[in-house]
Short mmCIF file of C-alpha atoms in Angstrom, two decimals:
data_model
loop_
_atom_site.label_atom_id
_atom_site.label_comp_id
_atom_site.label_asym_id
_atom_site.label_seq_id
_atom_site.Cartn_x
_atom_site.Cartn_y
_atom_site.Cartn_z
CA UNK D 1153 0.00 0.00 0.00
CA UNK D 1154 2.84 2.41 0.90
CA UNK D 1155 4.45 1.77 -2.47
CA UNK D 1156 1.16 2.60 -4.24
CA UNK D 1157 0.82 5.98 -2.54
CA UNK D 1158 4.46 6.78 -3.22
CA UNK D 1159 3.94 6.08 -6.94
CA UNK D 1160 0.88 8.39 -7.05
CA UNK D 1161 2.84 11.20 -5.42
CA UNK D 1162 5.69 10.77 -7.86
CA UNK D 1163 3.31 10.87 -10.85
CA UNK D 1164 1.75 14.09 -9.52
CA UNK D 1165 5.14 15.74 -9.37
CA UNK D 1166 5.93 14.64 -12.91
CA UNK D 1167 2.60 15.93 -14.30
CA UNK D 1168 3.02 19.24 -12.50
CA UNK D 1169 6.48 19.64 -13.94
CA UNK D 1170 5.12 19.07 -17.45
CA UNK D 1171 2.24 21.60 -17.12
CA UNK D 1172 2.75 24.36 -19.74
CA UNK D 1173 0.41 26.76 -17.85
CA UNK D 1174 2.94 27.46 -15.10
CA UNK D 1175 4.40 30.99 -15.83
CA UNK D 1176 7.82 31.95 -14.49
CA UNK D 1177 7.84 35.04 -12.23
CA UNK D 1178 8.14 38.48 -14.03
CA UNK D 1179 11.19 40.49 -12.98
CA UNK D 1180 10.33 43.65 -11.01
CA UNK D 1181 11.55 46.80 -12.81
CA UNK D 1182 11.86 50.12 -10.97
CA UNK D 1183 12.84 53.75 -11.61
CA UNK D 1184 15.37 55.94 -9.84
CA UNK D 1185 15.73 59.73 -9.82
CA UNK D 1186 19.01 61.24 -8.72
CA UNK D 1187 20.14 64.83 -8.15
CA UNK D 1188 23.86 65.63 -8.07
CA UNK D 1189 25.03 68.75 -6.20
CA UNK D 1190 28.43 70.31 -5.63
CA UNK D 1191 29.76 71.29 -2.20
CA UNK D 1192 27.86 74.62 -2.37
CA UNK D 1193 24.59 72.85 -3.25
CA UNK D 1194 24.77 74.03 -6.86
CA UNK D 1195 23.33 71.46 -9.31
CA UNK D 1196 26.06 69.77 -11.33
CA UNK D 1197 25.08 69.60 -14.99
CA UNK D 1198 26.68 67.39 -17.63
CA UNK D 1199 28.04 64.94 -15.06
CA UNK D 1200 28.19 61.29 -16.19
CA UNK D 1201 26.44 59.08 -13.62
CA UNK D 1202 27.35 55.38 -13.81
CA UNK D 1203 25.57 52.50 -12.06
CA UNK D 1204 27.45 49.30 -11.18
CA UNK D 1205 26.25 46.09 -9.54
CA UNK D 1206 27.34 45.93 -5.90
CA UNK D 1207 28.32 42.27 -6.06
CA UNK D 1208 30.03 42.78 -9.44
CA UNK D 1209 31.54 46.32 -9.28
CA UNK D 1210 33.14 45.94 -12.70
CA UNK D 1211 29.79 45.37 -14.41
CA UNK D 1212 28.30 48.66 -15.71
CA UNK D 1213 24.51 48.50 -15.58
CA UNK D 1214 23.60 51.95 -16.89
CA UNK D 1215 25.09 55.39 -17.63
CA UNK D 1216 23.44 58.82 -18.15
CA UNK D 1217 24.28 62.54 -18.06
CA UNK D 1218 22.75 64.97 -15.57
CA UNK D 1219 20.63 67.80 -16.96
CA UNK D 1220 20.89 71.53 -16.18
CA UNK D 1221 19.21 70.90 -12.82
CA UNK D 1222 21.76 68.20 -11.91
CA UNK D 1223 19.10 65.53 -12.31
CA UNK D 1224 19.17 62.16 -14.01
CA UNK D 1225 16.32 59.67 -14.33
CA UNK D 1226 17.05 55.95 -14.63
CA UNK D 1227 14.51 53.39 -15.82
CA UNK D 1228 14.45 49.58 -15.83
CA UNK D 1229 16.39 48.91 -12.65
CA UNK D 1230 15.80 45.75 -10.64
CA UNK D 1231 15.43 46.27 -6.90
CA UNK D 1232 18.73 45.65 -5.18
CA UNK D 1233 22.08 47.11 -4.19
CA UNK D 1234 24.16 49.23 -6.57
CA UNK D 1235 27.21 51.48 -6.69
CA UNK D 1236 26.62 54.99 -8.14
CA UNK D 1237 29.51 57.14 -9.37
CA UNK D 1238 29.59 60.63 -10.92
CA UNK D 1239 32.30 61.72 -13.33
CA UNK D 1240 33.27 65.15 -14.67
CA UNK D 1241 35.52 64.36 -17.58
CA UNK D 1242 38.08 61.84 -16.33
CA UNK D 1243 37.61 62.83 -12.69
CA UNK D 1244 35.44 60.85 -10.34
CA UNK D 1245 33.75 63.45 -8.14
CA UNK D 1246 31.75 61.06 -5.96
CA UNK D 1247 30.99 57.40 -5.32
CA UNK D 1248 28.30 55.93 -3.09
CA UNK D 1249 26.20 52.83 -2.45
CA UNK D 1250 22.52 53.01 -3.36
CA UNK D 1251 19.53 50.73 -2.83
CA UNK D 1252 16.80 50.51 -5.47
CA UNK D 1253 13.62 49.82 -3.54
CA UNK D 1254 10.43 48.02 -4.55
CA UNK D 1255 8.58 51.28 -3.81
CA UNK D 1256 9.29 53.88 -6.51
CA UNK D 1257 8.41 56.65 -4.05
CA UNK D 1258 11.58 55.77 -2.15
CA UNK D 1259 13.78 55.77 -5.25
CA UNK D 1260 14.68 59.44 -5.09
CA UNK D 1261 18.07 60.57 -3.84
CA UNK D 1262 20.51 63.47 -3.78
CA UNK D 1263 24.26 62.98 -4.01
CA UNK D 1264 26.60 65.74 -2.89
CA UNK D 1265 30.15 66.03 -4.20
CA UNK D 1266 31.86 67.55 -1.15
CA UNK D 1267 35.18 68.00 -2.94
CA UNK D 1268 33.87 69.47 -6.18
CA UNK D 1269 32.69 72.98 -7.03
CA UNK D 1270 30.87 74.00 -10.21
CA UNK D 1271 32.15 77.06 -12.02
CA UNK D 1272 29.19 79.43 -12.08
CA UNK D 1273 28.54 83.12 -12.60
CA UNK D 1274 25.71 85.61 -12.30
CA UNK D 1275 23.95 86.99 -15.36
CA UNK D 1276 22.02 90.26 -15.60
CA UNK D 1277 19.28 91.10 -18.09
CA UNK D 1278 18.21 94.73 -18.48
CA UNK D 1279 14.94 95.40 -20.29
CA UNK D 1280 14.20 98.89 -21.57
CA UNK D 1281 11.96 100.45 -24.16
CA UNK D 1282 13.36 101.74 -27.43
CA UNK D 1283 13.16 105.18 -25.84
CA UNK D 1284 15.32 104.21 -22.87
CA UNK D 1285 12.63 103.77 -20.22
CA UNK D 1286 13.01 100.87 -17.77
CA UNK D 1287 10.35 98.19 -18.19
CA UNK D 1288 9.43 96.65 -14.84
CA UNK D 1289 7.36 93.56 -14.17
CA UNK D 1290 8.39 91.94 -17.46
CA UNK D 1291 8.86 88.16 -17.49
CA UNK D 1292 12.31 86.91 -18.54
CA UNK D 1293 13.29 83.24 -19.04
CA UNK D 1294 16.81 81.78 -19.12
CA UNK D 1295 16.78 78.56 -21.16
CA UNK D 1296 19.31 75.94 -22.16
CA UNK D 1297 20.33 76.57 -25.74
CA UNK D 1298 19.98 73.06 -27.15
CA UNK D 1299 17.01 71.58 -25.27
CA UNK D 1300 15.41 75.01 -24.64
CA UNK D 1301 14.52 74.01 -21.10
CA UNK D 1302 13.69 76.93 -18.80
CA UNK D 1303 16.44 76.98 -16.15
CA UNK D 1304 15.44 80.16 -14.37
CA UNK D 1305 12.65 82.69 -14.74
CA UNK D 1306 11.55 85.91 -13.08
CA UNK D 1307 10.23 89.46 -13.43
CA UNK D 1308 12.25 92.62 -13.97
CA UNK D 1309 12.45 95.10 -11.07
CA UNK D 1310 11.71 98.84 -11.09
CA UNK D 1311 15.00 99.42 -12.93
CA UNK D 1312 14.03 96.94 -15.63
CA UNK D 1313 16.66 94.48 -14.35
CA UNK D 1314 16.68 90.83 -13.34
CA UNK D 1315 19.69 88.98 -11.90
CA UNK D 1316 20.07 85.25 -12.48
CA UNK D 1317 22.52 83.86 -9.90
CA UNK D 1318 24.84 80.85 -9.92
CA UNK D 1319 24.48 79.97 -13.58
CA UNK D 1320 26.80 77.23 -14.93
CA UNK D 1321 29.10 78.51 -17.65
CA UNK D 1322 27.49 77.60 -20.95
CA UNK D 1323 25.44 78.88 -23.87
CA UNK D 1324 21.83 79.85 -23.20
CA UNK D 1325 18.80 81.60 -24.64
CA UNK D 1326 17.05 84.56 -23.08
CA UNK D 1327 13.36 85.13 -23.76
CA UNK D 1328 11.61 88.37 -22.87
CA UNK D 1329 7.81 88.40 -22.83
CA UNK D 1330 5.13 90.87 -23.86
CA UNK D 1331 3.15 93.10 -21.53
CA UNK D 1332 0.83 90.23 -20.61
CA UNK D 1333 3.84 88.01 -19.80
CA UNK D 1334 2.28 85.28 -21.94
CA UNK D 1335 3.99 85.59 -25.33
CA UNK D 1336 7.76 85.81 -25.87
CA UNK D 1337 8.56 88.82 -28.05
CA UNK D 1338 12.37 88.79 -27.94
CA UNK D 1339 14.79 85.85 -28.00
CA UNK D 1340 18.54 86.30 -27.69
CA UNK D 1341 21.41 83.79 -27.61
CA UNK D 1342 23.88 84.51 -24.79
CA UNK D 1343 26.93 82.94 -23.18
CA UNK D 1344 27.57 82.88 -19.44
CA UNK D 1345 31.30 83.31 -18.81
CA UNK D 1346 33.52 83.71 -15.75
CA UNK D 1347 34.00 87.44 -16.37
CA UNK D 1348 30.82 88.81 -14.77
CA UNK D 1349 31.34 92.17 -16.47
CA UNK D 1350 30.52 90.44 -19.75
CA UNK D 1351 27.42 88.71 -18.39
CA UNK D 1352 24.94 91.46 -19.23
CA UNK D 1353 22.21 91.58 -21.86
CA UNK D 1354 20.52 94.85 -22.73
CA UNK D 1355 17.19 93.96 -24.31
CA UNK D 1356 15.35 96.73 -26.12
CA UNK D 1357 11.60 96.34 -26.37
CA UNK D 1358 9.80 98.52 -28.85
CA UNK D 1359 7.01 100.13 -26.86
CA UNK D 1360 4.71 102.16 -29.04
CA UNK D 1361 4.04 104.86 -26.49
CA UNK D 1362 1.63 107.67 -27.31
CA UNK D 1363 0.51 110.79 -25.44
CA UNK D 1364 -2.93 111.28 -26.92
CA UNK D 1365 -6.43 111.51 -25.50
CA UNK D 1366 -7.84 110.94 -29.00
CA UNK D 1367 -6.47 108.76 -31.80
CA UNK D 1368 -7.25 108.62 -35.52
CA UNK D 1369 -8.87 105.31 -36.43
CA UNK D 1370 -10.24 105.79 -39.95
CA UNK D 1371 -11.27 108.28 -42.63
CA UNK D 1372 -13.39 108.35 -45.77
CA UNK D 1373 -10.88 110.00 -48.06
CA UNK D 1374 -12.73 109.57 -51.37
CA UNK D 1375 -16.49 108.96 -51.09
CA UNK D 1376 -18.44 107.56 -54.00
CA UNK D 1377 -19.97 110.43 -55.96
CA UNK D 1378 -19.47 114.06 -55.05
CA UNK D 1379 -17.17 114.38 -52.03
CA UNK D 1380 -18.18 117.88 -51.02
CA UNK D 1381 -21.44 118.93 -52.69
CA UNK D 1382 -23.04 122.28 -51.97
CA UNK D 1383 -25.62 121.79 -49.20
CA UNK D 1384 -29.14 121.89 -50.59
CA UNK D 1385 -28.25 120.78 -54.10
CA UNK D 1386 -29.64 117.61 -55.69
CA UNK D 1387 -27.66 114.90 -57.47
CA UNK D 1388 -28.48 113.58 -60.93
CA UNK D 1389 -30.26 110.64 -59.33
CA UNK D 1390 -32.46 112.96 -57.31
CA UNK D 1391 -30.69 112.73 -53.94
CA UNK D 1392 -30.68 115.95 -51.87
CA UNK D 1393 -27.33 116.76 -50.25
CA UNK D 1394 -27.31 118.06 -46.68
CA UNK D 1395 -23.54 118.47 -46.52
CA UNK D 1396 -20.16 116.95 -47.29
CA UNK D 1397 -19.37 113.24 -47.09
CA UNK D 1398 -15.71 113.23 -46.10
CA UNK D 1399 -14.99 112.54 -42.44
CA UNK D 1400 -12.46 111.35 -39.88
CA UNK D 1401 -13.28 108.59 -37.39
CA UNK D 1402 -11.70 109.14 -33.97
CA UNK D 1403 -11.49 107.11 -30.77
CA UNK D 1404 -11.63 108.71 -27.31
CA UNK D 1405 -9.16 107.26 -24.80
CA UNK D 1406 -10.73 109.09 -21.87
CA UNK D 1407 -13.96 110.90 -21.01
CA UNK D 1408 -13.81 114.37 -22.58
CA UNK D 1409 -16.05 117.41 -22.10
CA UNK D 1410 -15.23 119.54 -25.13
CA UNK D 1411 -16.95 122.61 -23.62
CA UNK D 1412 -14.27 122.56 -20.93
CA UNK D 1413 -11.35 121.18 -22.94
CA UNK D 1414 -11.60 121.86 -26.68
CA UNK D 1415 -9.66 119.95 -29.33
CA UNK D 1416 -9.32 120.33 -33.06
CA UNK D 1417 -8.63 118.28 -36.18
CA UNK D 1418 -6.49 119.75 -38.96
CA UNK D 1419 -6.09 118.27 -42.43
CA UNK D 1420 -3.15 119.04 -44.69
CA UNK D 1421 -3.57 118.86 -48.47
CA UNK D 1422 -0.37 119.09 -50.44
CA UNK D 1423 -0.61 118.22 -54.13
CA UNK D 1424 -1.83 115.49 -56.42
CA UNK D 1425 1.66 115.33 -57.93
CA UNK D 1426 5.00 117.00 -57.08
CA UNK D 1427 4.56 119.65 -59.80
CA UNK D 1428 1.05 120.64 -58.68
CA UNK D 1429 1.06 124.17 -57.19
CA UNK D 1430 -2.63 124.23 -56.25
CA UNK D 1431 -1.68 123.81 -52.61
CA UNK D 1432 1.33 125.89 -51.46
CA UNK D 1433 4.01 124.02 -49.55
CA UNK D 1434 3.28 123.78 -45.83
CA UNK D 1435 6.26 125.83 -44.68
CA UNK D 1436 4.32 126.62 -41.49
CA UNK D 1437 3.08 123.06 -41.15
CA UNK D 1438 -0.41 122.56 -39.78
CA UNK D 1439 -1.20 126.32 -39.85
CA UNK D 1440 0.10 127.06 -43.35
CA UNK D 1441 -3.27 128.47 -44.44
CA UNK D 1442 -3.98 130.42 -41.24
CA UNK D 1443 -4.97 133.94 -42.25
CA UNK D 1444 -4.31 133.06 -45.89
CA UNK D 1445 -6.68 132.41 -48.74
CA UNK D 1446 -5.17 129.00 -49.42
CA UNK D 1447 -6.42 125.43 -49.09
CA UNK D 1448 -3.31 123.66 -47.82
CA UNK D 1449 -4.52 123.29 -44.23
CA UNK D 1450 -8.02 123.25 -42.80
CA UNK D 1451 -8.97 123.29 -39.11
CA UNK D 1452 -12.16 121.96 -37.53
CA UNK D 1453 -12.64 122.80 -33.84
CA UNK D 1454 -14.38 120.42 -31.43
CA UNK D 1455 -15.48 122.81 -28.68
CA UNK D 1456 -18.88 121.58 -27.54
CA UNK D 1457 -20.47 118.32 -26.46
CA UNK D 1458 -18.77 115.35 -24.85
CA UNK D 1459 -17.60 111.82 -25.51
CA UNK D 1460 -16.95 108.77 -23.34
CA UNK D 1461 -13.76 106.74 -23.09
CA UNK D 1462 -13.74 103.96 -25.67
CA UNK D 1463 -16.30 105.58 -27.96
CA UNK D 1464 -15.82 106.24 -31.65
CA UNK D 1465 -16.83 109.70 -32.83
CA UNK D 1466 -16.61 111.63 -36.07
CA UNK D 1467 -15.53 114.98 -37.49
CA UNK D 1468 -16.58 115.83 -41.03
CA UNK D 1469 -19.26 117.09 -43.38
CA UNK D 1470 -22.85 117.77 -42.36
CA UNK D 1471 -24.28 114.66 -44.06
CA UNK D 1472 -23.63 112.44 -40.99
CA UNK D 1473 -23.43 109.52 -43.45
CA UNK D 1474 -20.74 106.85 -43.36
CA UNK D 1475 -20.74 105.82 -47.05
CA UNK D 1476 -22.05 108.88 -48.98
CA UNK D 1477 -24.92 108.20 -51.41
CA UNK D 1478 -25.85 106.44 -54.64
CA UNK D 1479 -28.66 107.27 -57.08
CA UNK D 1480 -31.53 108.48 -54.90
CA UNK D 1481 -30.56 106.92 -51.57
CA UNK D 1482 -28.12 107.73 -48.83
CA UNK D 1483 -26.13 105.55 -46.46
CA UNK D 1484 -26.46 104.82 -42.72
CA UNK D 1485 -25.99 107.82 -40.45
CA UNK D 1486 -24.15 108.36 -37.19
CA UNK D 1487 -26.17 109.89 -34.36
CA UNK D 1488 -25.54 113.63 -34.05
CA UNK D 1489 -24.10 113.50 -30.53
CA UNK D 1490 -21.14 111.49 -31.93
CA UNK D 1491 -20.65 113.52 -35.12
CA UNK D 1492 -19.15 117.01 -35.15
CA UNK D 1493 -20.38 118.45 -38.45
CA UNK D 1494 -18.74 121.30 -40.32
CA UNK D 1495 -19.77 123.13 -43.48
CA UNK D 1496 -16.39 123.24 -45.20
CA UNK D 1497 -18.09 123.97 -48.52
CA UNK D 1498 -19.12 127.46 -47.36
CA UNK D 1499 -16.96 128.23 -44.32
CA UNK D 1500 -13.33 129.01 -43.68
CA UNK D 1501 -11.51 126.73 -41.29
CA UNK D 1502 -11.79 127.29 -37.55
CA UNK D 1503 -9.51 130.02 -36.20
CA UNK D 1504 -9.18 131.23 -39.79
CA UNK D 1505 -6.94 128.25 -40.57
CA UNK D 1506 -7.94 127.43 -44.15
CA UNK D 1507 -9.87 128.92 -47.04
CA UNK D 1508 -13.41 127.95 -47.97
CA UNK D 1509 -13.15 124.49 -49.50
CA UNK D 1510 -16.08 124.53 -51.88
CA UNK D 1511 -16.28 121.28 -53.83
CA UNK D 1512 -12.63 120.36 -53.17
CA UNK D 1513 -13.35 119.00 -49.69
CA UNK D 1514 -10.86 118.34 -46.90
CA UNK D 1515 -9.06 115.37 -48.50
CA UNK D 1516 -7.17 115.01 -51.76
CA UNK D 1517 -8.21 112.29 -54.18
CA UNK D 1518 -5.86 110.42 -56.46
CA UNK D 1519 -4.64 112.21 -59.57
CA UNK D 1520 -6.25 111.57 -62.96
CA UNK D 1521 -3.87 108.64 -63.43
CA UNK D 1522 -5.64 107.03 -60.43
CA UNK D 1523 -2.25 106.30 -58.89
CA UNK D 1524 -0.45 109.42 -57.70
CA UNK D 1525 -1.06 111.83 -54.85
CA UNK D 1526 1.61 113.50 -52.74
CA UNK D 1527 1.04 112.28 -49.15
CA UNK D 1528 -1.44 114.38 -47.16
CA UNK D 1529 -2.00 114.44 -43.41
CA UNK D 1530 -4.52 114.44 -40.57
CA UNK D 1531 -3.65 115.65 -37.07
CA UNK D 1532 -5.46 115.91 -33.73
CA UNK D 1533 -4.53 118.71 -31.33
CA UNK D 1534 -5.49 119.43 -27.74
CA UNK D 1535 -6.67 123.02 -27.79
CA UNK D 1536 -7.66 125.23 -30.70
CA UNK D 1537 -5.00 127.96 -30.68
CA UNK D 1538 -2.47 126.19 -32.85
CA UNK D 1539 0.75 127.61 -34.27
CA UNK D 1540 3.55 126.14 -36.36
CA UNK D 1541 5.37 124.90 -33.24
CA UNK D 1542 2.39 123.09 -31.70
CA UNK D 1543 2.97 119.34 -31.56
CA UNK D 1544 -0.13 117.27 -32.39
CA UNK D 1545 -1.46 114.57 -30.08
CA UNK D 1546 -1.93 112.15 -32.97
CA UNK D 1547 -1.11 112.23 -36.66
CA UNK D 1548 -1.36 109.98 -39.72
CA UNK D 1549 -0.67 110.48 -43.41
CA UNK D 1550 -2.10 108.97 -46.59
CA UNK D 1551 -1.26 109.24 -50.28
CA UNK D 1552 -0.72 107.61 -53.63
CA UNK D 1553 2.35 106.48 -55.52
CA UNK D 1554 4.15 109.78 -55.01
CA UNK D 1555 7.22 110.79 -52.99
CA UNK D 1556 6.89 112.90 -49.85
CA UNK D 1557 7.24 116.62 -50.59
CA UNK D 1558 10.22 117.59 -48.43
CA UNK D 1559 9.32 121.28 -48.20
CA UNK D 1560 6.15 120.42 -46.28
CA UNK D 1561 6.95 120.90 -42.59
CA UNK D 1562 4.28 118.96 -40.75
CA UNK D 1563 5.25 118.28 -37.14
CA UNK D 1564 4.68 114.68 -36.08
CA UNK D 1565 4.38 113.14 -32.62
CA UNK D 1566 5.55 109.95 -30.96
CA UNK D 1567 3.03 107.23 -31.69
CA UNK D 1568 2.92 103.82 -33.36
CA UNK D 1569 3.91 105.20 -36.76
CA UNK D 1570 6.32 108.07 -36.15
CA UNK D 1571 9.24 109.02 -33.88
CA UNK D 1572 10.44 112.52 -32.97
CA UNK D 1573 13.93 111.12 -32.25
CA UNK D 1574 15.73 108.34 -34.11
CA UNK D 1575 17.60 105.40 -32.56
CA UNK D 1576 20.77 107.49 -32.35
CA UNK D 1577 19.05 110.23 -30.39
CA UNK D 1578 18.96 112.60 -33.34
CA UNK D 1579 15.83 114.77 -33.74
CA UNK D 1580 13.45 114.08 -36.62
CA UNK D 1581 10.44 116.27 -35.81
CA UNK D 1582 8.77 116.42 -39.24
CA UNK D 1583 6.96 114.05 -41.55
CA UNK D 1584 9.52 112.89 -44.10
CA UNK D 1585 12.46 113.18 -41.69
CA UNK D 1586 14.48 110.02 -41.07
CA UNK D 1587 12.16 107.12 -40.32
CA UNK D 1588 8.99 109.24 -40.47
CA UNK D 1589 7.96 108.09 -43.93
CA UNK D 1590 4.92 105.85 -43.36
CA UNK D 1591 1.65 106.73 -45.03
CA UNK D 1592 -1.49 104.74 -45.82
CA UNK D 1593 -2.00 103.99 -49.50
CA UNK D 1594 -5.09 105.30 -51.26
CA UNK D 1595 -7.21 103.31 -53.70
CA UNK D 1596 -10.79 102.68 -54.84
CA UNK D 1597 -10.78 105.93 -56.80
CA UNK D 1598 -14.22 107.61 -56.55
CA UNK D 1599 -15.65 104.33 -55.26
CA UNK D 1600 -15.76 104.83 -51.50
CA UNK D 1601 -12.13 104.84 -50.35
CA UNK D 1602 -12.27 104.36 -46.60
CA UNK D 1603 -8.93 103.82 -44.84
CA UNK D 1604 -9.41 101.62 -41.78
CA UNK D 1605 -6.43 102.23 -39.52
CA UNK D 1606 -6.79 99.19 -37.23
CA UNK D 1607 -4.37 98.39 -34.41
CA UNK D 1608 -4.86 97.89 -30.67
CA UNK D 1609 -4.46 100.82 -28.30
CA UNK D 1610 -4.51 101.50 -24.55
CA UNK D 1611 -4.57 104.88 -22.87
CA UNK D 1612 -0.77 105.06 -23.09
CA UNK D 1613 0.47 102.57 -25.68
CA UNK D 1614 -0.22 100.94 -29.03
CA UNK D 1615 -0.15 97.19 -28.43
CA UNK D 1616 -0.46 96.62 -32.17
CA UNK D 1617 0.40 99.38 -34.64
CA UNK D 1618 -2.06 100.75 -37.15
CA UNK D 1619 -1.83 99.42 -40.69
CA UNK D 1620 -4.11 101.62 -42.80
CA UNK D 1621 -6.13 98.99 -44.67
CA UNK D 1622 -8.11 99.99 -47.75
CA UNK D 1623 -11.82 99.36 -47.37
CA UNK D 1624 -14.41 99.93 -50.09
CA UNK D 1625 -17.35 101.71 -48.49
CA UNK D 1626 -20.30 102.56 -50.73
CA UNK D 1627 -24.01 101.80 -51.07
CA UNK D 1628 -24.17 100.80 -54.73
CA UNK D 1629 -25.90 97.58 -53.67
CA UNK D 1630 -28.57 99.43 -51.74
CA UNK D 1631 -28.90 101.64 -48.66
CA UNK D 1632 -28.70 98.65 -46.32
CA UNK D 1633 -25.63 97.06 -47.93
CA UNK D 1634 -23.39 98.69 -45.32
CA UNK D 1635 -23.85 99.40 -41.62
CA UNK D 1636 -22.17 101.38 -38.87
CA UNK D 1637 -20.80 98.10 -37.48
CA UNK D 1638 -18.70 97.77 -40.65
CA UNK D 1639 -16.47 100.59 -39.42
CA UNK D 1640 -16.92 100.21 -35.66
CA UNK D 1641 -17.04 96.48 -34.95
CA UNK D 1642 -15.77 94.53 -37.98
CA UNK D 1643 -12.44 92.76 -38.25
CA UNK D 1644 -9.67 95.29 -38.80
CA UNK D 1645 -11.28 98.08 -36.76
CA UNK D 1646 -9.11 99.75 -34.11
CA UNK D 1647 -9.53 97.98 -30.75
CA UNK D 1648 -9.41 99.88 -27.46
CA UNK D 1649 -7.92 97.87 -24.58
CA UNK D 1650 -8.90 99.52 -21.31
CA UNK D 1651 -6.19 98.75 -18.79
#
């Protein structure tokens, strides 16, 4: 009987040994994160960390380099005992025993090389505007050049400076952000060296500062049909004209009571081509026609009513219409409390600055070739007693394929388009001087040429400069084919950012 039971037991062992369903145990694989510091607790970058088996110290298991933070992350390690070493070049800077645990949460360690010191230096970044003003509170990142990993980051102080301390000697990138500190606007490659005197970056940020309470945001320079008809006359299609159709769209950047603080808009008309002598050269700039019977400049005072911050308002002919007329119908109108109307057909300019315009209007059209027109200007002034030395609050110019007439002496101001001083500190106070050559291009001859200036503006700065986009604005397809929202809310309209 005993022999029978012994044989059964033996057969069971044999069958169990032949069972294909028995799976060998899966090796346990773990991770390990290591930080290597020097004796001053500065992370050691670019160190080679080697892992050897404790019971076989000549067998290299794994090798990796530390990153800029002195960190290295190992994968696929079996739990057990190991020897970790760190090398800088041919020099072993530390050696220690390590245990890789079954619990990954315990597999984090810091090794300190007590006899090694990283060579580091401080680096200063100075952020200023293109006009030399310190820019505080601006985010600056210091990144590794190759991997573009952010090593350090911070905000500039009241002097526009930020100091990055204990930076390993190497090549880096510096990124400086926009006013929102969300989008990098400047990137510069730099090298951190031992000579701290060389570790300075001066970053110039173009800040489009302005000093205006009112900015120019659009203008109907060449309406469809008659630009400046005599009030009371009737067009061939039977439409009765109440006034001119040219106008300037403006944007208020603060609440303004014009009864208390008057402003004015002045237009400058030069010539349709360089040889045209219809409009004398503006030797006295924006007041060339003051007291004269000439049509070069024309002033329209805004000395009554009020406007709220962020509102568009208008200065122009007494039609109040945004897109003139066609056949026997007019276009949408602006409410009268946002439109300062002026009868430039019959009246001289305010303060005697400009002759009666008649049918010529306040803007020049393109020449008969439909291409040329010497650049003309529009300026906004605080106050109404303007002389040739008065600097405008805002100014823009427009024209055709014609050069700027150098004898015209229109003062400009600092805004998104013009600079009173160039990058070398040299004065350039007039349109046409130095870099002051931008003007919006005309088009759509006698077909509703509206120039939509665009851009984004705050009370002190242009976040995005104006571009002067051509926009065809007429009502040939019917009186409801355009709306006020086309010039106040559509894509490309100037945006006011209240901050």
